[in-house]
Short mmCIF file of C-alpha atoms in Angstrom, two decimals:
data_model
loop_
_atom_site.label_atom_id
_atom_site.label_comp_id
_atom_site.label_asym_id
_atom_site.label_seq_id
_atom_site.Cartn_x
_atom_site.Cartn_y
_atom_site.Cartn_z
CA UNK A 27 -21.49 103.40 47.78
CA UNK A 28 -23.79 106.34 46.82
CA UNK A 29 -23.06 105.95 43.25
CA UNK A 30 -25.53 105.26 40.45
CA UNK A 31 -25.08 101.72 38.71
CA UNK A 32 -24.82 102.84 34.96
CA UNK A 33 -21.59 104.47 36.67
CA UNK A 34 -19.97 101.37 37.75
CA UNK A 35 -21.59 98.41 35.80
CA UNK A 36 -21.35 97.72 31.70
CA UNK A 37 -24.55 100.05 30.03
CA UNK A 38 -26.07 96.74 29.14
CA UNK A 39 -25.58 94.93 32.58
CA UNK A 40 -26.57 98.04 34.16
CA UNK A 41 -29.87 98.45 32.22
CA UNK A 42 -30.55 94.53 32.63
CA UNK A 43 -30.37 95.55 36.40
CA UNK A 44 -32.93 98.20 36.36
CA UNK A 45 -35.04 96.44 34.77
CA UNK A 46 -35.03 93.79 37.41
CA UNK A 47 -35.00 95.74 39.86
CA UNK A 48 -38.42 97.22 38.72
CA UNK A 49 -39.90 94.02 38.00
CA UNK A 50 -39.18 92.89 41.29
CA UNK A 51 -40.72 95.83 43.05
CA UNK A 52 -43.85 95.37 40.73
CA UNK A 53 -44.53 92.28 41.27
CA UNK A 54 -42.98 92.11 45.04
CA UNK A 55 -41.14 88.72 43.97
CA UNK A 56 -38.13 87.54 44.33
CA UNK A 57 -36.35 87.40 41.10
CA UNK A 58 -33.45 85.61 39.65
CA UNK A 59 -30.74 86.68 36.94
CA UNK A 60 -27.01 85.32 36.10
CA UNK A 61 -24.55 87.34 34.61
CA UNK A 62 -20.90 87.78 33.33
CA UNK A 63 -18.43 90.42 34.10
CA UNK A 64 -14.53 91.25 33.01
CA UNK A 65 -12.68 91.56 36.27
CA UNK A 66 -9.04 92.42 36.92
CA UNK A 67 -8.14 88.50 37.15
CA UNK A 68 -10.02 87.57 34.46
CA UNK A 69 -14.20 86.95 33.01
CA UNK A 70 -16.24 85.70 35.99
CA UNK A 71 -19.32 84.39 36.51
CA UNK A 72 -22.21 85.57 39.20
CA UNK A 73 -25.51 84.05 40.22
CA UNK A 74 -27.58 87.16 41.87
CA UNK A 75 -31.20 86.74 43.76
CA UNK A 76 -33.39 90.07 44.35
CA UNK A 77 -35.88 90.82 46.48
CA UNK A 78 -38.14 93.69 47.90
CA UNK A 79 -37.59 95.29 51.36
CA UNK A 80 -39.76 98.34 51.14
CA UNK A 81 -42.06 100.20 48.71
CA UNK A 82 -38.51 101.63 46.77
CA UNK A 83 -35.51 99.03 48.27
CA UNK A 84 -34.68 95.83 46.96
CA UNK A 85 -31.59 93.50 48.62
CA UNK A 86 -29.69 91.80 45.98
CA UNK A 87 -27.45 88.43 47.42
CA UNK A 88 -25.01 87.99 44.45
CA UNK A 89 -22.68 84.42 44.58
CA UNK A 90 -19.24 84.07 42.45
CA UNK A 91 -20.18 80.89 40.75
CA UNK A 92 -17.20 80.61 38.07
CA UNK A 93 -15.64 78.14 39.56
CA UNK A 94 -18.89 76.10 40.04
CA UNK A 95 -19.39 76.89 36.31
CA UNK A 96 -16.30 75.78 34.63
CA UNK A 97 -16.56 72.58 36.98
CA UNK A 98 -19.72 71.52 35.26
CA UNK A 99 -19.02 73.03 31.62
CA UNK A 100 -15.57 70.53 32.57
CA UNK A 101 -17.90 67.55 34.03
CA UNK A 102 -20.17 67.99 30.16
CA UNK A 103 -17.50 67.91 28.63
CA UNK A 104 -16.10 64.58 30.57
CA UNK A 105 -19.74 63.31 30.01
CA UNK A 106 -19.20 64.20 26.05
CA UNK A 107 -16.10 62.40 25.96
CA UNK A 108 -17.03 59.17 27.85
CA UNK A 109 -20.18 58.90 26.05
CA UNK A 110 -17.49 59.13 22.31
CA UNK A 111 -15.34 56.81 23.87
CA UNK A 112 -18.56 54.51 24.61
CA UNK A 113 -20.14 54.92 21.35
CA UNK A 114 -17.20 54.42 19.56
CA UNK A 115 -14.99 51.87 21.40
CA UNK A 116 -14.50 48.75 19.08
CA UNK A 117 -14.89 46.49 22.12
CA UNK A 118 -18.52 46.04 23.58
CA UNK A 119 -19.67 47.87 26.26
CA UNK A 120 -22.63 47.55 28.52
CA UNK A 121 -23.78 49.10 31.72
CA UNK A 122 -26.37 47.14 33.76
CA UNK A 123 -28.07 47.67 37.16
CA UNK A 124 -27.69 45.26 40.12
CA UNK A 125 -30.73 43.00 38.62
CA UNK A 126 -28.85 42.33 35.13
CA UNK A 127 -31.50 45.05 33.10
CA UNK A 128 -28.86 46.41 30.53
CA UNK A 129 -29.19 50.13 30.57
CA UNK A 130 -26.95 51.14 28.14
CA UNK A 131 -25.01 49.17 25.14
CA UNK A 132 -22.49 51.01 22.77
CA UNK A 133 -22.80 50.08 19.07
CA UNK A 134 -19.92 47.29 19.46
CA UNK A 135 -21.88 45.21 21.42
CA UNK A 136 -25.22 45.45 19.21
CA UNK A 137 -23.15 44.51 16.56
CA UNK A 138 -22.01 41.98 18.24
CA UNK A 139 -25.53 40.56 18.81
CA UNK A 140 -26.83 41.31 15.48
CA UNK A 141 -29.22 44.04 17.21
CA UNK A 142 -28.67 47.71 17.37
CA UNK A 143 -28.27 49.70 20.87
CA UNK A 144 -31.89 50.32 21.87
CA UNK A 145 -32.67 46.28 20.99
CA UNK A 146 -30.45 45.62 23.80
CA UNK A 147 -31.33 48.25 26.43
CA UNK A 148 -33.93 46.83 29.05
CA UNK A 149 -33.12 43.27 28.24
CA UNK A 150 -31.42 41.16 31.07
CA UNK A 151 -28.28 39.84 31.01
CA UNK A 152 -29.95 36.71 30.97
CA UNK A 153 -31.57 37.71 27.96
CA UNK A 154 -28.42 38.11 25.58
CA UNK A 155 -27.15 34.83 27.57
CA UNK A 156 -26.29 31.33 26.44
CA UNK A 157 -28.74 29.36 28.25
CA UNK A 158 -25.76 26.89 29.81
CA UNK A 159 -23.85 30.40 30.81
CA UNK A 160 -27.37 32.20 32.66
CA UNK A 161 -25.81 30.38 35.78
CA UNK A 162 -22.24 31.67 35.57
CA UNK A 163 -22.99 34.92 34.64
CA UNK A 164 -25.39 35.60 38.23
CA UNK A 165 -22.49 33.75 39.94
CA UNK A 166 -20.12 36.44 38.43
CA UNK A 167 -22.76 39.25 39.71
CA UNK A 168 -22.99 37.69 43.06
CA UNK A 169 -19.06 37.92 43.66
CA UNK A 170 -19.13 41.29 42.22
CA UNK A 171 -21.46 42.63 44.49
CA UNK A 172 -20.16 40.75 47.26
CA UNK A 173 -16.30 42.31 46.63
CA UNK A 174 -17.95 46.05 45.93
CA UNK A 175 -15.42 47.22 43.83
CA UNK A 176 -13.35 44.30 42.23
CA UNK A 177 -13.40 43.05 38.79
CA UNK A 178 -13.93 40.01 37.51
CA UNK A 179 -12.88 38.06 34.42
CA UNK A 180 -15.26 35.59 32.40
CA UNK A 181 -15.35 33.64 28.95
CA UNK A 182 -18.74 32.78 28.07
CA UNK A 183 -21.37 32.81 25.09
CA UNK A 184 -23.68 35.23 23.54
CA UNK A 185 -27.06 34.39 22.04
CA UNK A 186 -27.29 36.59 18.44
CA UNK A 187 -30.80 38.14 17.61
CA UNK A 188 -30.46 35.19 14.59
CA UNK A 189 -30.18 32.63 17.01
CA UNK A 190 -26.19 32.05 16.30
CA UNK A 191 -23.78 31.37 19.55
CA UNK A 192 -21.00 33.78 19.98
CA UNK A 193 -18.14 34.10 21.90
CA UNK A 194 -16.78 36.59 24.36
CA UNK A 195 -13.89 37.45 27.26
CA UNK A 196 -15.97 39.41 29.60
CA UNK A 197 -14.01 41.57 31.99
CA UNK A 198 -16.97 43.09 34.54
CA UNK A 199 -16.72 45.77 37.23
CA UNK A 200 -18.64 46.79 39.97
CA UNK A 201 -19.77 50.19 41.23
CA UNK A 202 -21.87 51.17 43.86
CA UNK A 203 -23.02 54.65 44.75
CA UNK A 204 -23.37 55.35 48.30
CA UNK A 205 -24.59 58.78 47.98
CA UNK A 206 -27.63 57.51 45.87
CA UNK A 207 -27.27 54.16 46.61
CA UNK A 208 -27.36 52.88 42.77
CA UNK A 209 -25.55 49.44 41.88
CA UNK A 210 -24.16 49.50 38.59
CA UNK A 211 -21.64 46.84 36.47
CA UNK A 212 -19.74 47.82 33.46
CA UNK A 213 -19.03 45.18 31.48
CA UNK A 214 -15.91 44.97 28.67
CA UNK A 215 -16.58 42.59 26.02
CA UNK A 216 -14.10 41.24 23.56
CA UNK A 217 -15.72 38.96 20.41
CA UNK A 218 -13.23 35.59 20.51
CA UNK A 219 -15.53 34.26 18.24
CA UNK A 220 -13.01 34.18 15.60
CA UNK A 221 -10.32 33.47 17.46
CA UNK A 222 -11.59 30.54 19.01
CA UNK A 223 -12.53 29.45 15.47
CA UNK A 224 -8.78 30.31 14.27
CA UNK A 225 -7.33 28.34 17.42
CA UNK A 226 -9.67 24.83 16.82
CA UNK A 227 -8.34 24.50 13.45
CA UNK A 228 -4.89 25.32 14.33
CA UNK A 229 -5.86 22.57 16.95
CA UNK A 230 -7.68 20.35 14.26
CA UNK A 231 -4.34 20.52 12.04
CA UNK A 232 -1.94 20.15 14.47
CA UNK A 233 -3.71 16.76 15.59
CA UNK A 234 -4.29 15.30 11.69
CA UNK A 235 -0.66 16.21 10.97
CA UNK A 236 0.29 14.11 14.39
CA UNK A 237 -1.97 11.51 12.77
CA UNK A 238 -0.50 11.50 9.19
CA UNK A 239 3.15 11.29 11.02
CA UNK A 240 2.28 8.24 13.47
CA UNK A 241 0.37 6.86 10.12
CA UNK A 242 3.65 6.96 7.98
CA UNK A 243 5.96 5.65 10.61
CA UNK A 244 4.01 2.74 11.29
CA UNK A 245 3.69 2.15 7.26
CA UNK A 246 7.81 2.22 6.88
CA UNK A 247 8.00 -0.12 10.10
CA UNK A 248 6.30 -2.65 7.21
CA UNK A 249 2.97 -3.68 8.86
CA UNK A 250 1.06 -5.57 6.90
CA UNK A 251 -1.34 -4.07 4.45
CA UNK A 252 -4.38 -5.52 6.47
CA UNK A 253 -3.77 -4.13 9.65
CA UNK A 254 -2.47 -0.95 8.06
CA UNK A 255 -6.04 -0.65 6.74
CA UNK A 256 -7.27 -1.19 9.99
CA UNK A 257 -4.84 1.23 11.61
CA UNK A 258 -5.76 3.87 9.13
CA UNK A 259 -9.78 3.47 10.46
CA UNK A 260 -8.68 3.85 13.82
CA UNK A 261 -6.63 7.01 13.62
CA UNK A 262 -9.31 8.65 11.24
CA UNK A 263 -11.98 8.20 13.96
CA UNK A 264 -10.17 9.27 16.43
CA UNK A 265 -8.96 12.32 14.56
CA UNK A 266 -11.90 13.58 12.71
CA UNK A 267 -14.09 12.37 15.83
CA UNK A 268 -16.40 10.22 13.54
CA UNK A 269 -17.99 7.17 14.86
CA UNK A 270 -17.27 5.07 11.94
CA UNK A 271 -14.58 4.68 9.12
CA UNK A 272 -13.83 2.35 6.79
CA UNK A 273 -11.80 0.54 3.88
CA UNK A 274 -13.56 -0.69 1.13
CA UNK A 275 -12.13 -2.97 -1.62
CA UNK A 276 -13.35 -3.80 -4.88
CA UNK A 277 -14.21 -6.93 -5.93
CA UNK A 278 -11.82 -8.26 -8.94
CA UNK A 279 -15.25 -8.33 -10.92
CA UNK A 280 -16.11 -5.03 -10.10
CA UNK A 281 -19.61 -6.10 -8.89
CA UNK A 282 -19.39 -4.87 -5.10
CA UNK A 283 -17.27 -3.43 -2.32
CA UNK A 284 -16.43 -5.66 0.44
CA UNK A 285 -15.99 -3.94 4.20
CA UNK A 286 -12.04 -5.13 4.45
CA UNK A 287 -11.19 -2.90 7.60
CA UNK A 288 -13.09 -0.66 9.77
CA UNK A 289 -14.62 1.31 13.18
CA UNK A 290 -17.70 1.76 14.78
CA UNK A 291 -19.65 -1.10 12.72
CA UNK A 292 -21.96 -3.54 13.81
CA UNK A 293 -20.18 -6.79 15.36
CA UNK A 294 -19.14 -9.53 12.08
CA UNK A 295 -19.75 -6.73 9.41
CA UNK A 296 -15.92 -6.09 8.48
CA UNK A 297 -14.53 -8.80 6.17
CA UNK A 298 -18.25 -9.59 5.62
CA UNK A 299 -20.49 -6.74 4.64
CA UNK A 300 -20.44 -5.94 0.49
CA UNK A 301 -21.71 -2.64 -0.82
CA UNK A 302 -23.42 -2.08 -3.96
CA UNK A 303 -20.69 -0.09 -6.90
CA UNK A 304 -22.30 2.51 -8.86
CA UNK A 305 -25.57 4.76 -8.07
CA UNK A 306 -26.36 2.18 -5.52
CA UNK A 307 -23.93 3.66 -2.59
CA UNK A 308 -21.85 7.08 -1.44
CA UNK A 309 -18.92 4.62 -2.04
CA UNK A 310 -20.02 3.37 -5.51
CA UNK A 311 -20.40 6.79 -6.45
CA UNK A 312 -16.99 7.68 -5.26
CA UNK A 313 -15.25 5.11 -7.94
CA UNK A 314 -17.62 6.14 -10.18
CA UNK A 315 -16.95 10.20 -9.85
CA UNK A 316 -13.60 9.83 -9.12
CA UNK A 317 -13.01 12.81 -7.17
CA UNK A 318 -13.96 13.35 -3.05
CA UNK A 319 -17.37 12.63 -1.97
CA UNK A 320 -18.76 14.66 0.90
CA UNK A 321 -22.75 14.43 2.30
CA UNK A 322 -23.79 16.23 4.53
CA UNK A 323 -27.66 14.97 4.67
CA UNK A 324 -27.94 11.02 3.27
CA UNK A 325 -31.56 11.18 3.53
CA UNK A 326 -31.72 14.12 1.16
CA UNK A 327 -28.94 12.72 -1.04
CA UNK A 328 -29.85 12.99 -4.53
CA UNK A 329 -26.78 11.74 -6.25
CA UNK A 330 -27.22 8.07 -5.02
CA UNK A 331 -28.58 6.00 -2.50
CA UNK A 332 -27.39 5.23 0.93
CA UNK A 333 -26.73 1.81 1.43
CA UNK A 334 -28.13 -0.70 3.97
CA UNK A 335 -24.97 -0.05 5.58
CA UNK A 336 -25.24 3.35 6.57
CA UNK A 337 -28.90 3.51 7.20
CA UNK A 338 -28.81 0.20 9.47
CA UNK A 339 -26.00 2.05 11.58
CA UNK A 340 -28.12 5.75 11.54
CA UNK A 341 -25.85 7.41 9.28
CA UNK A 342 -26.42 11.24 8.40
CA UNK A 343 -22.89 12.68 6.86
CA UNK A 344 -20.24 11.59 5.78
CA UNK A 345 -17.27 11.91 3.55
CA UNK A 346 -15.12 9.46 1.11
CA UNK A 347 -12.08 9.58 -1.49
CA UNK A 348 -11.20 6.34 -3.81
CA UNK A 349 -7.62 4.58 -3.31
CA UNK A 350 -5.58 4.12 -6.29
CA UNK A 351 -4.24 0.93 -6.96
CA UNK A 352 -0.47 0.19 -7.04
CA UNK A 353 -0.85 -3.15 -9.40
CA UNK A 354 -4.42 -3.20 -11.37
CA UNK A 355 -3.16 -0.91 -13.99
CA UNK A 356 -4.14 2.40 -12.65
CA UNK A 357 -7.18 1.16 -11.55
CA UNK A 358 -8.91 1.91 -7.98
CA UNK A 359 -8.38 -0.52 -5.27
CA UNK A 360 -11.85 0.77 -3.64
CA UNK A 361 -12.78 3.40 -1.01
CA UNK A 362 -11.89 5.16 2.17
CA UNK A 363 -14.50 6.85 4.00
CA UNK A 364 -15.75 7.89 7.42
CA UNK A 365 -19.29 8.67 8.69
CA UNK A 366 -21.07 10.39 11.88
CA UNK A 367 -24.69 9.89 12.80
CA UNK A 368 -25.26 13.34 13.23
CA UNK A 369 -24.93 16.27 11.02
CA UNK A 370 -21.60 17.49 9.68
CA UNK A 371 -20.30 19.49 6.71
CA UNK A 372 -16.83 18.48 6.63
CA UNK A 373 -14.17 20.92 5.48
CA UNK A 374 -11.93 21.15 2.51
CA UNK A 375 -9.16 20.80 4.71
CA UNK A 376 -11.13 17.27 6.04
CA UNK A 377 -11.45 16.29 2.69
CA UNK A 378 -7.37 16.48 2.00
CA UNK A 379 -6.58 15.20 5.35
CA UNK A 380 -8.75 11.82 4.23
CA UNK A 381 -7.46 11.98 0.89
#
């Protein structure tokens, strides 16, 4: 006490404080400054208010705030970090209030959509939805919010921006803040788009290569060609999940294919029906090309023309591959081929599987 402050402050602290300390009795406010000092322990941090109590006196209240300081240079930094994490995570994230508006997406999850961040912030989560999902997803928020806390796991589907269905594992959590009283869920989202994809033709294969086994052990148990034929139909369509296949043969003339076995046609077609060789049908073709035959539109077929036989039965895609002959000289014996009524580009691997 007593002593000047140039004698027991820094020169430029001390001069900082005069000139506070003059301002404030100019102006008789109450002034504000925040300073740093090197004490014994260490750099510290002070917060100081001034104000005037006479024409010549000011009161100065002066508050350690270091450790207040290096809590919230700490909590930036946290902030800094979670928002990296966020940003860069290569699973989706998305934070959303209690009425589904998404507040915040990281860049995973607009890639995801085909969008970019801001496309997806202030959209619902009804929005980004699969229509048939909309209803699980509020049922998800609704146990959420009910539980306060818990998490939840979901599977369910993504609309893109392009209109394309995705697929996701959703693992949601949420939050409530009591203090301010905000609901929030974060939501995890992993793209099993791929997988799924990977796991139905792992699924697909396994279930033609059951097929192709049950096929050849019926064939050695010496069935008769005819019902072999018939046999064959009835495992394609339930393999492929077509609604119709069938064997053609070729007449000894050459001048049609007669239906010899078959699924899914019309009541008295098979042993009956004959389709045209040649330009005339998908089957005709088939001989004709020899190699596999696969259509994926028959109304916009330009190759040939579909034959009263698919048309009558509403025929849209289809695929077919010729069967050699053991005993005409190398020649075909006629066609095996399966069709759906709705449309289908059928896969190389479908292709070998008929073949």
């Amino acid at each position: 006490l007593g002593r000047l402050m140039e004698e027991v402050l820094p020169e430029e602290l001390a001069a900082d404080g005069a000139k506070l300390i003059a301002e404030v009795l100019s102006t008789g406010e109450v002034a504000s400054a925040e300073y740093d000092m090197d004490m014994p322990d260490g750099p510290r941090s002070y917060d100081m208010r001034m104000a005037p109590v006479g024409p010549d006196d000011v009161v100065s209240v002066i508050r350690d705030v270091t450790d207040s300081r290096v809590a919230a240079r700490r909590l930036e930094e946290s902030e800094r970090r979670f928002r990296s994490l966020f940003d860069e995570s290569p699973l989706g994230l998305m934070v959303a209030d209690s009425r589904g508006v998404v507040l915040a997406a990281n860049r995973a999850m607009a890639s995801f959509l085909g969008a970019s961040p801001q496309d997806i912030q202030g959209r619902t989560l009804a929005d980004i939805t699969h229509p048939d999902d909309v209803g699980a997803i509020r049922e998800l928020v609704g146990r959420l919010r009910e539980g306060a806390g818990g998490s939840e796991n979901l599977d369910t589907r993504y609309l893109r921006v392009d209109g394309a269905i995705v697929h996701a594992r959703v693992r949601a959590v949420f939050h409530r803040d009591d203090g301010e009283g905000h609901e929030r869920i974060f939501a995890l989202v992993d793209d099993v788009t791929e997988r799924r994809h990977t796991d139905g033709l792992l699924a697909t294969r396994t279930r033609q290569q059951s097929a192709l086994a049950r096929f050849s052990q019926e064939a050695l148990a010496g069935r008769d060609v005819r019902s072999l034929m018939q046999r064959a139909c009835e495992l394609l369509a339930d393999t492929l999940r077509v609604e119709c296949a069938k064997v053609l043969e070729l007449a000894p003339d050459g001048s049609g294919l007669l239906l010899r076995a078959g699924v899914g046609w019309a009541a008295g077609l098979v042993g009956r029906a004959v389709v045209g060789v040649g330009p005339d049908s998908q089957a005709g073709y088939t001989l004709y090309s020899g190699e596999p035959v696969v259509v994926v539109d028959l109304a916009s077929e330009t190759r040939f023309r579909g034959p009263d036989l698919l048309i009558d039965h509403g025929i849209v895609s289809g695929m077919s591959v010729a069967i050699r002959g053991a005993d005409r000289d190398g020649t075909s014996y006629g066609v095996l081929g399966v069709h759906t009524a709705t449309p289908r580009d059928f896969s190389p691997d479908n292709v070998e599987f008929l073949h």
